[in-house]
Amino acid sequence: MKSSAKRVRRQPLSLQELSKKKAHEQSEAPEVWELRLYVAGQTPRSLAAFANLKRICEEHLSGRYNIEVVDLKEHPQLAAGDQIVAIPTLVRKLPEPLRKIVGDLSNTERALVGLQLRPAKSED
Amino acid sequence: MTKATQRPSAANRSLPKVPSGIQGLDEITGGGFPRGRPTLICGSAGAGKTLLAMEFLVRGATEYNEPGVFMAFEETAADLTENVCSLGFDLETLVEEKRLVVDHVRVERGEIDETGDYDLEGLFIRLGSAIDAIGAKRVVLDTIESLFSGLQNEGILRAELRRLFRWLKDKGVTAVITAERGEGALTRQGLEEYVSDCVILLDHRVTEQISTRRLRIVKYRGTTHGTNEYPFLIDEDGFSVLPITSLGLQHQVSDERISSGIARLDTMLGGKGFYRGSTILVSGTAGTGKSSLAANFVHAACGRGERCLYFSFEESPGQMIRNMRSIGLDLEPWVKKNLLSIHASRPTFHGLEMHLATIHKLIQKFKPQVVVLDPIGGLIAAGSRRDANTMLIRLIDFLKLGGITAFLTNLTSGGAALESTEVEISSLVDTWLLNRDIELGGERNRAMYVLKSRGMSHSNQLREFLLTDRGFELLDAYVGPEGTLTGSSRLSQEAGAKATTLARQQEASERERGRKRKRDAFEARIIALRTEFEAEGEQAERLATQAVARDKVAENREVMGRRRHADVGKASAGSRKIPRSGNEKLGKARPAATS
């Protein structure tokens, strides 16, 4: 079932290959970011979230990421797996630990903090 | 499914209800929860919210053919299944049979960051798919407030919750939402604002280390409902609410009299014993034979083929049977015949409500004609005096309603007045026997009397009794000049009295004999006098005869003289005038004779 969901929206293969290649080049941070975005239908908010996510990834994780979009309208049974309550929710599967970011990612600063691409200001 | 809502009362016609299936709750709510609407259950931690909600679902699935969805925000499905297993709910089977869905929603703040706009569509989808999967009619959201701790944007949350409850109504499911009790408000997050059709408050109080659970319907729109706080308990059969405060004084009364098991005590009670269905209280200080009296009563009742339920708060069943054997009562056969059931528990083992509920449950299961509570004072240990009092009133009302004869014992503590009961239920009892000990002459003896007995003439005597291996023996009342006496002083006094009586009897017979002798003497004298008198009479007669004879001689002499022509005229004239009376004759005859 999950495999079918993965095929819903997938980044072009070239991007995936590119990320792998980049991972080899950068031995310091070799892992590929596994990201999963849960949406419910093609709502403006979902679309905005997807667009925002893609932009952030391109800027900060160019070639090292993998985005999977799950539409709960089509696969409601998948909501339980990642404990999805709010929509949209972005789940960072890898690297660990698991992180969840809810919202349309319109606040880039907070999204970066949430993804731990940038340390939170309060923690510094 | 529809049969569940069809109940006769008018209140239900105006508002369709879904029976919760929880014992007692449907009585208070007048039929259950509002159909197709959300009901809020609030209470502090450990108040029993989850269990109430779960039982609502399980009963719905098993008894009313209404499948349900349990959405747990705090416990995992596995934990939940395990937890309610102790209440006899088999969630796994229900889930397999597609009559129940348990979904655990975990929202952890540590994992979640928020950026930008969102909604709770994920939750809606999960709930919606679960409802559709089994055609659920009932939904439980167990502590949906945990969302507030997981998600920060309260504005969004509130709007979404409002949407959720509306959505649930649109779905036509009967929902139960649990919420944590808040400071100064019913719920921490003010959920009562959104769910306002029916609000039930659960309370778990601990007073003096003993907990009691209570339930109150705060609000139930469009229906009448009980407004009191009702005690409830959670045990192996699930949740049960006790709507007993509504009991009144309309019970049927019986004219039948039943023996106390002690013939002489029956005599003291108008000769026939107690009324069936009445409440009997035996109070007294320690060791005055209260339990023995109770056991006698039970023994007699079982002998009549009645069922007895004995609640012992001090002795274990085995100990009780052994001890009663020492006074010649063998209760064991009754236990074996299932006529007698002894239920022993320490008063402090449960809260009062639990006791009350246990008693209720056992009574309903065992259906006894006689119930013994030994002793009721022990129940105070399980709650406050006031609570114990309320509980006993409820219990007595309940027993009276069922026509069950209640036999209560109460320990009077040393300092208190004998006529006081610790729980002040004296006005509730119909027959009150008071056992006391009397200290006299270096001994302590047991005595009892009937303090009151409604509706029958009863003895006013203080009677001593013995507990022997032959049983309970009421002795003759000994009331001497020195008051009521007991024990050996009674025996010695009795002996003394016997001696005095004997002496008095002897004296009396002596006097009688003396009198008889006197009479005999008197009569002898009478006889003697009469004899004397008679003897004198005889002599007089003899004298008279002699006089006559002399007269005759004189006459003869005259005749002879005349023949000789002698002058004897004077002498013959006197003798001719002889009077007829003997005495005169006698008196005059003598001088005549001597002359």
XYZ file of C-alpha atoms in Angstrom:
719
model
C 0.000 0.000 0.000
C 2.714 2.353 0.986
C 4.559 1.695 -2.193
C 1.495 2.715 -4.157
C 1.325 5.910 -2.175
C 4.902 6.623 -2.946
C 4.097 6.553 -6.549
C 1.480 9.248 -6.195
C 3.827 12.097 -6.611
C 7.455 11.531 -6.909
C 10.336 13.680 -7.747
C 11.824 12.986 -11.151
C 14.325 10.146 -11.114
C 17.036 12.413 -12.250
C 16.746 14.409 -9.067
C 17.015 11.302 -6.975
C 20.108 10.189 -8.831
C 21.502 13.607 -8.479
C 20.996 13.590 -4.747
C 22.742 10.248 -4.491
C 25.621 11.518 -6.470
C 25.847 14.568 -4.275
C 25.771 12.440 -1.207
C 28.843 10.645 -2.430
C 30.612 13.855 -3.081
C 29.828 15.351 0.325
C 31.199 12.806 2.720
C 30.417 15.103 5.689
C 26.626 14.815 5.230
C 26.120 11.816 3.105
C 22.497 10.997 3.995
C 19.549 11.599 1.754
C 16.666 13.449 3.280
C 13.497 11.448 3.167
C 10.584 13.827 3.356
C 6.926 12.985 3.223
C 4.220 15.534 2.785
C 0.695 14.648 3.809
C -2.096 16.567 2.125
C -5.815 16.161 1.728
C -6.859 16.848 -1.816
C -5.634 19.541 -4.094
C -6.472 22.421 -1.844
C -4.717 25.750 -2.246
C -3.055 25.111 1.104
C -1.666 21.775 -0.051
C -0.374 23.224 -3.197
C 1.198 26.094 -1.318
C 2.814 23.673 1.095
C 4.243 21.616 -1.708
C 5.588 24.651 -3.469
C 7.148 25.998 -0.286
C 8.721 22.645 0.492
C 10.212 22.300 -2.903
C 11.669 25.759 -2.725
C 13.259 25.150 0.676
C 14.706 21.819 -0.416
C 16.170 23.243 -3.570
C 17.773 26.011 -1.585
C 19.183 23.972 1.263
C 19.228 20.338 0.259
C 19.804 20.496 -3.374
C 20.161 16.959 -4.675
C 20.011 15.361 -1.243
C 16.304 15.024 -0.767
C 13.425 12.866 -1.654
C 9.871 14.154 -1.341
C 6.913 11.861 -1.180
C 3.441 13.284 -1.229
C 0.586 11.329 0.353
C -2.963 12.372 -0.356
C -5.087 11.209 2.553
C -8.259 11.790 0.598
C -7.186 8.910 -1.561
C -5.450 6.842 1.085
C -7.076 7.682 4.427
C -5.651 4.554 6.056
C -2.153 6.012 5.791
C -2.912 8.772 8.272
C -2.493 6.478 11.236
C 1.023 5.367 10.297
C 2.672 8.722 10.839
C 0.055 9.923 13.337
C -1.240 12.631 11.089
C -3.770 14.950 12.625
C -3.142 18.298 11.016
C -3.011 18.928 7.316
C -0.658 19.675 5.705
C 2.036 17.864 7.671
C 5.582 17.386 6.553
C 7.344 14.415 8.059
C 11.095 14.158 8.038
C 11.670 10.422 7.961
C 15.412 10.726 7.512
C 17.703 11.794 8.954
C 16.538 10.741 12.362
C 15.032 11.782 14.693
C 11.641 12.006 13.128
C 10.333 15.532 12.847
C 6.938 16.830 11.963
C 6.137 20.229 10.652
C 2.542 21.191 10.341
C 1.320 24.067 8.274
C 1.813 25.296 4.766
C 5.516 26.104 5.375
C 4.855 29.734 4.505
C 7.158 30.792 7.325
C 10.463 29.702 5.845
C 12.465 30.570 8.937
C 10.368 28.344 11.133
C 10.324 25.595 8.545
C 14.115 25.583 8.505
C 14.240 25.449 12.275
C 11.705 22.649 12.219
C 13.740 20.690 9.725
C 16.824 21.413 11.815
C 18.496 23.015 8.857
C 19.045 26.025 11.018
C 19.386 26.107 14.776
C 16.535 27.760 16.620
C 17.415 31.268 17.700
C 16.154 30.757 21.220
C 18.427 27.752 21.678
C 21.582 29.706 20.842
C -30.775 -0.301 16.191
C -33.911 1.760 16.380
C -35.359 -0.280 19.217
C -32.763 1.223 21.450
C -34.259 4.656 21.252
C -37.852 3.660 21.666
C -38.599 4.276 25.290
C -41.948 5.203 26.675
C -41.316 8.436 28.566
C -42.390 11.762 27.173
C -38.972 13.275 27.600
C -37.641 10.806 25.103
C -40.150 11.697 22.490
C -38.864 15.211 22.409
C -35.247 14.147 22.274
C -34.184 10.801 20.889
C -31.707 9.060 23.143
C -29.171 6.356 22.861
C -29.015 3.991 25.810
C -25.545 3.935 27.231
C -26.041 0.424 28.520
C -24.309 1.458 31.715
C -26.033 0.254 34.808
C -27.933 3.049 36.458
C -26.847 5.809 34.128
C -29.790 5.445 31.792
C -32.134 5.783 34.751
C -30.624 9.107 35.711
C -30.484 10.477 32.210
C -33.941 9.231 31.389
C -32.824 6.967 28.590
C -29.216 7.642 27.781
C -27.190 10.127 25.798
C -28.708 12.403 23.148
C -28.791 10.570 19.852
C -26.657 12.018 17.123
C -25.150 14.656 19.376
C -21.941 14.938 21.287
C -21.894 14.403 25.035
C -19.119 15.778 27.167
C -17.752 13.808 30.062
C -15.389 15.731 32.248
C -13.497 14.839 35.357
C -10.085 14.913 36.898
C -7.430 12.340 36.193
C -8.472 8.868 37.246
C -12.135 9.753 37.554
C -13.162 7.040 35.162
C -13.836 9.035 32.003
C -12.146 6.602 29.673
C -13.890 3.620 31.190
C -17.285 5.253 31.002
C -16.670 6.122 27.372
C -15.353 2.676 26.584
C -18.283 0.955 28.216
C -20.604 3.154 26.189
C -18.988 1.801 23.042
C -18.733 -1.794 24.141
C -22.345 -1.913 25.321
C -23.388 -0.269 22.094
C -21.553 -2.835 20.050
C -22.605 -5.853 22.064
C -26.090 -4.983 23.270
C -27.511 -2.436 20.877
C -25.817 -3.475 17.662
C -24.265 -0.060 17.263
C -20.639 -0.289 16.177
C -18.304 2.283 17.589
C -15.039 4.071 17.060
C -12.739 4.801 19.941
C -10.260 7.489 19.193
C -7.706 7.518 21.946
C -5.432 10.509 22.315
C -3.685 9.314 25.428
C -3.405 5.562 25.439
C -2.354 3.221 22.700
C -4.817 0.664 21.438
C -2.817 -2.135 23.027
C -2.748 -0.430 26.417
C -6.415 0.326 26.212
C -7.295 -3.249 25.304
C -5.302 -4.477 28.224
C -6.762 -1.943 30.634
C -10.378 -2.650 29.929
C -9.775 -6.367 29.836
C -10.010 -6.290 33.624
C -13.582 -5.064 33.249
C -14.481 -8.020 31.131
C -14.380 -6.168 27.834
C -12.824 -8.116 25.039
C -11.802 -5.424 22.612
C -9.786 -7.697 20.383
C -12.776 -9.824 19.488
C -14.919 -6.770 18.898
C -12.281 -5.315 16.647
C -12.003 -8.582 14.738
C -15.737 -8.716 14.324
C -15.615 -5.196 12.929
C -17.856 -3.863 15.646
C -15.214 -1.633 17.107
C -12.299 0.402 15.894
C -9.682 1.621 18.273
C -7.453 4.304 16.866
C -4.659 5.842 18.793
C -3.829 9.424 17.888
C -0.508 10.551 19.227
C 0.356 14.188 19.086
C 3.713 15.019 20.569
C 4.784 18.550 20.821
C 8.457 17.723 20.804
C 8.201 16.304 17.314
C 6.056 18.992 15.861
C 6.818 22.435 14.599
C 4.294 24.721 13.152
C 4.768 26.952 10.279
C 1.911 28.633 8.577
C -1.667 27.715 8.160
C -3.112 24.257 8.718
C -6.282 22.433 9.670
C -7.186 19.151 11.310
C -8.360 17.489 8.161
C -6.072 14.574 8.953
C -8.070 13.834 12.063
C -11.330 14.193 10.179
C -10.125 11.791 7.551
C -8.982 9.249 10.065
C -12.208 9.452 11.991
C -14.290 9.457 8.847
C -12.614 6.401 7.414
C -12.937 4.542 10.702
C -16.628 5.381 10.938
C -17.233 4.336 7.365
C -15.227 1.143 7.709
C -17.623 -0.418 10.216
C -20.682 1.795 9.891
C -20.162 3.203 13.352
C -23.018 4.834 15.226
C -21.015 5.754 18.278
C -17.791 7.672 18.540
C -15.587 8.366 21.494
C -12.893 10.994 21.466
C -10.919 10.270 24.577
C -9.447 13.482 25.845
C -9.350 15.421 22.642
C -7.842 18.212 24.684
C -4.473 16.594 24.335
C -4.442 18.283 20.955
C -3.982 21.538 22.807
C -0.782 20.328 24.299
C 0.493 19.028 20.965
C -0.457 21.909 18.753
C 0.205 25.516 19.536
C -2.203 27.470 17.444
C -5.185 27.639 19.721
C -7.189 29.741 17.314
C -6.978 27.078 14.643
C -7.664 24.314 17.165
C -10.786 25.936 18.521
C -12.164 26.602 15.104
C -11.384 23.054 14.058
C -12.970 21.520 17.149
C -16.093 23.512 16.531
C -16.054 22.164 12.980
C -15.416 18.660 14.265
C -18.440 18.616 16.547
C -20.637 19.997 13.809
C -19.242 17.392 11.456
C -19.986 14.640 13.956
C -23.561 15.848 14.216
C -23.819 15.852 10.448
C -22.507 12.312 10.405
C -25.319 11.376 12.745
C -23.103 9.612 15.221
C -23.563 9.796 18.958
C -20.294 11.045 20.281
C -18.797 11.017 23.715
C -15.981 13.449 24.296
C -13.947 13.276 27.422
C -12.129 16.212 28.885
C -9.916 16.942 31.810
C -11.435 18.942 34.626
C -10.168 22.516 34.681
C -9.523 25.021 37.405
C -12.761 26.819 38.121
C -14.253 25.488 34.908
C -15.649 22.185 33.841
C -12.894 21.536 31.364
C -9.407 22.840 31.008
C -9.938 24.104 27.496
C -13.530 25.192 27.852
C -14.872 22.422 25.670
C -18.273 22.768 27.310
C -18.597 25.801 25.075
C -18.730 23.555 22.031
C -20.389 20.490 23.436
C -23.371 21.765 25.259
C -26.119 19.240 24.814
C -25.155 16.959 27.615
C -22.411 17.445 30.156
C -21.600 14.815 32.770
C -19.147 15.436 35.548
C -17.235 12.643 37.201
C -15.626 13.198 40.524
C -13.157 11.160 42.451
C -12.765 12.336 45.998
C -10.467 11.053 48.630
C -11.617 11.752 52.127
C -9.578 10.371 54.952
C -7.642 8.115 52.630
C -10.708 6.487 51.223
C -11.877 7.308 47.780
C -15.398 7.704 46.580
C -16.548 8.226 43.035
C -19.471 10.368 42.122
C -21.263 11.348 38.966
C -23.413 14.361 38.271
C -25.261 15.506 35.215
C -24.376 19.138 34.936
C -26.511 19.807 31.969
C -28.774 17.932 29.632
C -30.489 20.102 27.138
C -34.075 19.303 26.368
C -34.643 16.644 28.934
C -35.285 16.143 32.594
C -32.607 14.379 34.528
C -31.541 13.588 38.044
C -29.567 16.456 39.485
C -27.924 14.817 42.451
C -24.463 13.479 42.789
C -24.729 9.781 42.296
C -22.105 7.439 43.595
C -20.729 5.041 41.086
C -18.164 2.365 41.004
C -15.949 0.581 38.608
C -15.485 -3.099 39.196
C -15.078 -6.307 37.252
C -18.504 -5.852 35.681
C -17.780 -2.371 34.502
C -19.293 0.887 35.451
C -22.361 1.159 37.646
C -24.148 4.211 38.874
C -26.427 3.968 41.854
C -29.485 6.114 41.394
C -30.826 5.260 44.786
C -31.456 8.589 46.372
C -34.792 8.674 44.623
C -36.112 5.921 46.849
C -38.907 7.024 49.100
C -41.126 5.599 51.760
C -43.619 3.920 49.496
C -42.624 0.376 50.185
C -45.123 -2.406 50.779
C -45.382 -3.634 54.323
C -45.919 -7.150 55.505
C -47.972 -8.370 58.443
C -46.085 -11.606 58.488
C -44.069 -12.277 61.599
C -40.882 -14.247 61.590
C -39.098 -15.854 64.449
C -35.901 -14.422 65.806
C -34.632 -17.963 66.241
C -34.887 -17.700 70.003
C -38.269 -18.729 71.334
C -38.068 -16.665 74.471
C -37.036 -13.607 72.512
C -40.071 -14.066 70.308
C -42.113 -14.064 73.476
C -40.592 -10.745 74.403
C -41.638 -9.435 70.994
C -45.324 -9.927 71.416
C -44.960 -13.671 71.163
C -44.382 -13.803 67.421
C -41.015 -12.287 66.614
C -40.084 -9.648 64.078
C -42.111 -8.336 61.161
C -40.958 -9.536 57.793
C -39.287 -6.770 55.868
C -38.589 -4.719 58.954
C -35.247 -3.391 60.032
C -33.829 -4.818 63.202
C -30.943 -3.290 65.044
C -28.998 -4.912 67.829
C -26.657 -2.588 69.574
C -24.429 -3.109 72.496
C -20.915 -2.926 73.782
C -18.220 -5.360 72.772
C -18.847 -9.014 73.464
C -22.508 -8.748 74.298
C -23.607 -11.350 71.807
C -24.710 -9.229 68.884
C -23.292 -11.479 66.225
C -24.663 -14.482 68.043
C -28.123 -12.996 67.889
C -27.653 -12.366 64.203
C -26.456 -15.909 63.648
C -29.481 -17.260 65.492
C -31.753 -15.247 63.293
C -29.973 -16.450 60.182
C -30.085 -20.025 61.385
C -33.825 -19.794 61.921
C -34.374 -18.119 58.557
C -32.384 -20.778 56.726
C -34.336 -23.365 58.621
C -37.488 -21.897 57.122
C -35.872 -22.243 53.710
C -35.192 -18.542 53.264
C -32.092 -17.186 51.646
C -29.778 -15.142 53.804
C -26.950 -12.861 52.910
C -24.542 -12.135 55.732
C -22.157 -9.227 55.369
C -19.438 -9.592 57.892
C -17.099 -6.680 58.342
C -15.120 -8.233 61.152
C -14.881 -11.960 60.750
C -14.037 -14.186 57.851
C -16.718 -16.704 56.854
C -14.656 -19.591 58.207
C -14.077 -17.912 61.511
C -17.709 -17.046 61.852
C -18.872 -20.574 61.184
C -16.383 -21.926 63.693
C -17.355 -19.427 66.362
C -21.048 -19.981 65.913
C -20.532 -23.701 66.259
C -19.332 -22.981 69.789
C -22.796 -21.775 70.698
C -24.448 -24.729 69.062
C -25.222 -23.168 65.696
C -23.958 -24.975 62.651
C -24.249 -22.635 59.734
C -22.183 -24.680 57.368
C -25.015 -26.841 56.001
C -26.863 -23.688 55.013
C -23.839 -22.411 53.183
C -23.569 -25.738 51.389
C -27.243 -25.669 50.494
C -26.660 -22.206 49.094
C -29.216 -20.727 51.449
C -26.628 -18.712 53.267
C -23.931 -16.619 51.733
C -21.381 -14.962 53.945
C -19.618 -12.059 52.400
C -16.698 -10.834 54.422
C -14.725 -7.718 53.674
C -12.861 -5.185 55.700
C -14.723 -1.886 55.829
C -11.615 -0.002 54.871
C -11.127 -2.186 51.845
C -13.407 -0.035 49.733
C -15.006 3.324 49.916
C -18.560 3.477 51.114
C -19.993 3.638 47.630
C -18.141 0.543 46.702
C -19.557 -1.200 49.726
C -23.021 -0.011 48.936
C -22.682 -1.058 45.340
C -21.241 -4.415 46.276
C -24.063 -4.978 48.713
C -26.566 -4.002 46.054
C -25.026 -6.217 43.494
C -24.864 -9.213 45.779
C -28.429 -8.673 46.904
C -29.608 -8.519 43.336
C -27.664 -11.612 42.479
C -28.463 -13.695 45.545
C -32.041 -12.483 46.073
C -32.108 -13.017 49.824
C -35.041 -12.645 52.197
C -32.762 -11.738 55.058
C -29.725 -9.503 55.003
C -27.376 -9.132 57.950
C -24.855 -6.349 58.279
C -22.438 -7.063 61.070
C -21.565 -4.468 62.242
C -22.725 -1.296 60.564
C -20.430 0.803 62.682
C -17.525 -0.631 60.765
C -18.693 1.207 57.713
C -17.863 4.504 59.308
C -14.290 3.470 58.934
C -14.901 3.467 55.218
C -16.200 7.002 55.075
C -17.328 9.890 57.112
C -20.108 9.505 59.628
C -22.412 11.571 57.480
C -21.718 9.506 54.411
C -22.191 6.314 56.336
C -25.503 7.593 57.561
C -26.658 8.516 54.065
C -25.509 5.209 52.774
C -27.399 3.278 55.417
C -30.557 5.230 54.752
C -30.230 4.299 51.116
C -29.498 0.731 51.930
C -32.382 0.402 54.353
C -34.733 1.974 51.833
C -33.479 -0.395 49.205
C -33.983 -3.398 51.452
C -37.422 -2.276 52.523
C -38.424 -1.779 48.936
C -37.478 -5.363 48.278
C -39.292 -6.594 51.378
C -36.032 -7.893 52.733
C -35.645 -8.187 56.464
C -32.530 -6.364 57.555
C -30.650 -7.334 60.648
C -28.036 -4.809 61.649
C -25.676 -4.919 64.530
C -23.955 -1.932 65.967
C -21.138 -1.665 68.405
C -21.630 0.971 71.029
C -18.315 2.293 72.113
C -17.536 2.441 75.775
C -18.088 6.083 76.500
C -21.152 6.615 74.406
C -24.668 6.379 75.669
C -26.057 2.911 75.156
C -29.031 4.207 73.306
C -26.923 5.975 70.723
C -25.783 4.412 67.520
C -22.662 5.663 65.929
C -24.315 6.233 62.624
C -27.506 7.583 64.104
C -29.880 5.357 62.305
C -31.964 4.629 65.357
C -34.927 6.422 63.862
C -34.778 4.185 60.827
C -34.981 0.887 62.586
C -38.235 -0.808 63.449
C -37.067 -3.114 66.190
C -34.168 -2.242 68.401
C -32.701 -4.756 70.779
C -30.142 -3.550 73.217
C -27.551 -5.892 74.567
C -25.596 -4.764 77.557
C -23.404 -6.158 80.171
C -24.122 -5.764 83.814
C -21.256 -5.703 86.218
C -22.256 -6.921 89.618
C -20.542 -8.863 92.322
C -17.270 -9.125 90.471
C -18.891 -10.550 87.374
C -19.884 -9.380 83.999
C -23.107 -10.790 82.700
C -25.047 -10.260 79.524
C -28.508 -8.905 79.452
C -30.810 -7.642 76.790
C -34.020 -5.767 76.399
C -36.270 -4.501 73.685
C -35.671 -0.798 73.399
C -38.357 -0.332 70.842
C -40.377 -2.362 68.478
C -42.732 -0.650 66.155
C -46.187 -2.064 65.719
C -46.139 -4.718 68.396
C -46.489 -5.000 72.118
C -43.213 -6.008 73.599
C -41.705 -6.869 76.907
C -40.169 -4.142 78.992
C -38.015 -6.479 81.023
C -34.283 -6.541 81.187
C -33.444 -10.177 80.645
C -30.242 -11.937 81.377
C -29.041 -14.416 78.808
C -26.317 -16.995 78.526
C -24.337 -18.086 75.531
C -23.846 -21.771 76.106
C -22.902 -24.631 73.864
C -26.605 -25.284 73.550
C -27.145 -21.843 72.187
C -28.643 -18.632 73.252
C -30.531 -18.988 76.521
C -32.700 -16.267 77.867
C -33.117 -16.704 81.600
C -36.043 -15.862 83.803
C -35.966 -12.319 84.854
C -35.083 -12.073 88.495
C -36.215 -8.870 89.989
C -35.698 -8.832 93.728
C -35.857 -6.098 96.306
C -32.334 -5.067 95.335
C -33.173 -4.588 91.666
C -32.352 -6.797 88.727
C -29.715 -9.321 89.571
C -27.550 -11.335 87.265
C -25.058 -14.124 87.324
C -24.073 -15.787 90.536
C -25.455 -13.000 92.637
C -28.729 -13.781 90.964
C -28.233 -17.421 91.790
C -27.345 -16.691 95.424
C -30.145 -14.234 95.707
C -32.438 -16.817 94.248
C -31.199 -19.374 96.774
C -31.634 -16.882 99.591
C -35.093 -16.138 98.408
C -35.835 -19.818 98.263
C -34.693 -20.268 101.903
C -36.765 -17.329 103.028
C -39.765 -18.707 101.255
C -39.245 -22.090 102.835
C -38.953 -20.597 106.296
C -42.052 -18.582 105.724
C -43.874 -21.623 104.530
C -42.767 -23.600 107.566
C -43.828 -20.851 109.890
C -47.166 -20.635 108.254
C -47.793 -24.325 108.523
C -46.662 -24.250 112.142
C -49.144 -21.528 112.859
C -51.781 -23.487 111.083
C -51.051 -26.492 113.185
C -51.216 -24.379 116.368
C -54.556 -23.027 115.375
C -55.796 -26.504 114.694
C -54.657 -27.621 118.089
C -56.439 -24.701 119.694
C -59.597 -25.516 117.898
C -59.311 -29.102 118.907
C -58.873 -28.062 122.535
C -61.767 -25.688 122.283
C -63.949 -28.340 120.829
C -62.864 -30.776 123.528
C -63.866 -28.278 126.176
C -67.216 -27.801 124.567
C -67.728 -31.540 124.666
C -66.664 -31.668 128.285
C -69.018 -28.882 129.274
C -71.848 -30.486 127.449
C -71.080 -33.777 129.123
C -71.050 -32.064 132.504
C -74.268 -30.301 131.732
C -75.871 -33.458 130.599
C -74.611 -35.224 133.653
C -76.171 -32.545 135.890
C -79.452 -32.826 134.032
C -79.521 -36.536 134.628
C -78.887 -36.071 138.346
C -81.650 -33.526 138.583
C -84.024 -35.898 136.969
C -83.006 -38.591 139.315
C -83.631 -36.328 142.264
C -86.974 -35.359 140.900
C -87.925 -38.961 140.478
C -86.824 -39.600 144.026
C -88.969 -36.695 145.237
C -91.947 -38.051 143.406
C -91.256 -41.353 144.947
C -91.102 -39.741 148.392
C -94.341 -37.906 147.693
C -95.893 -41.129 146.841
C -94.613 -42.545 150.054
C -96.045 -39.542 151.885
C -99.350 -39.991 150.135
C -99.297 -43.541 151.023
C -98.642 -42.456 154.565
C -101.622 -40.103 154.412
C -103.750 -42.775 153.029
C -102.553 -45.037 155.706
C -103.119 -42.339 158.293
C -106.579 -41.714 157.056
C -107.117 -45.290 157.312
C -105.834 -45.007 160.780
C -107.681 -41.677 160.999
C -104.581 -39.833 161.945
C -104.253 -36.026 161.415
C -101.798 -35.557 158.568
C -103.687 -32.859 156.598
C -101.053 -30.127 156.724
C -98.355 -32.260 155.350
C -100.392 -33.586 152.439
C -101.612 -30.118 151.373
C -98.019 -28.934 150.742
C -96.958 -31.919 148.793
C -99.941 -31.821 146.493
C -98.904 -28.515 145.037
C -95.843 -29.891 143.264
C -94.790 -27.541 140.378
C -94.095 -28.968 136.971
C -90.749 -27.326 136.539
C -87.931 -29.597 137.542
C -85.896 -26.944 139.319
C -88.659 -25.743 141.544
C -89.612 -29.235 142.129
C -86.026 -29.922 142.950
C -85.548 -26.873 145.179
C -88.730 -27.384 147.071
C -88.524 -31.046 147.090
C -85.302 -31.029 148.987
C -86.373 -29.223 152.048
C -89.441 -31.350 151.907
C -87.280 -34.361 151.675
C -85.065 -33.256 154.540
C -87.926 -32.290 156.705
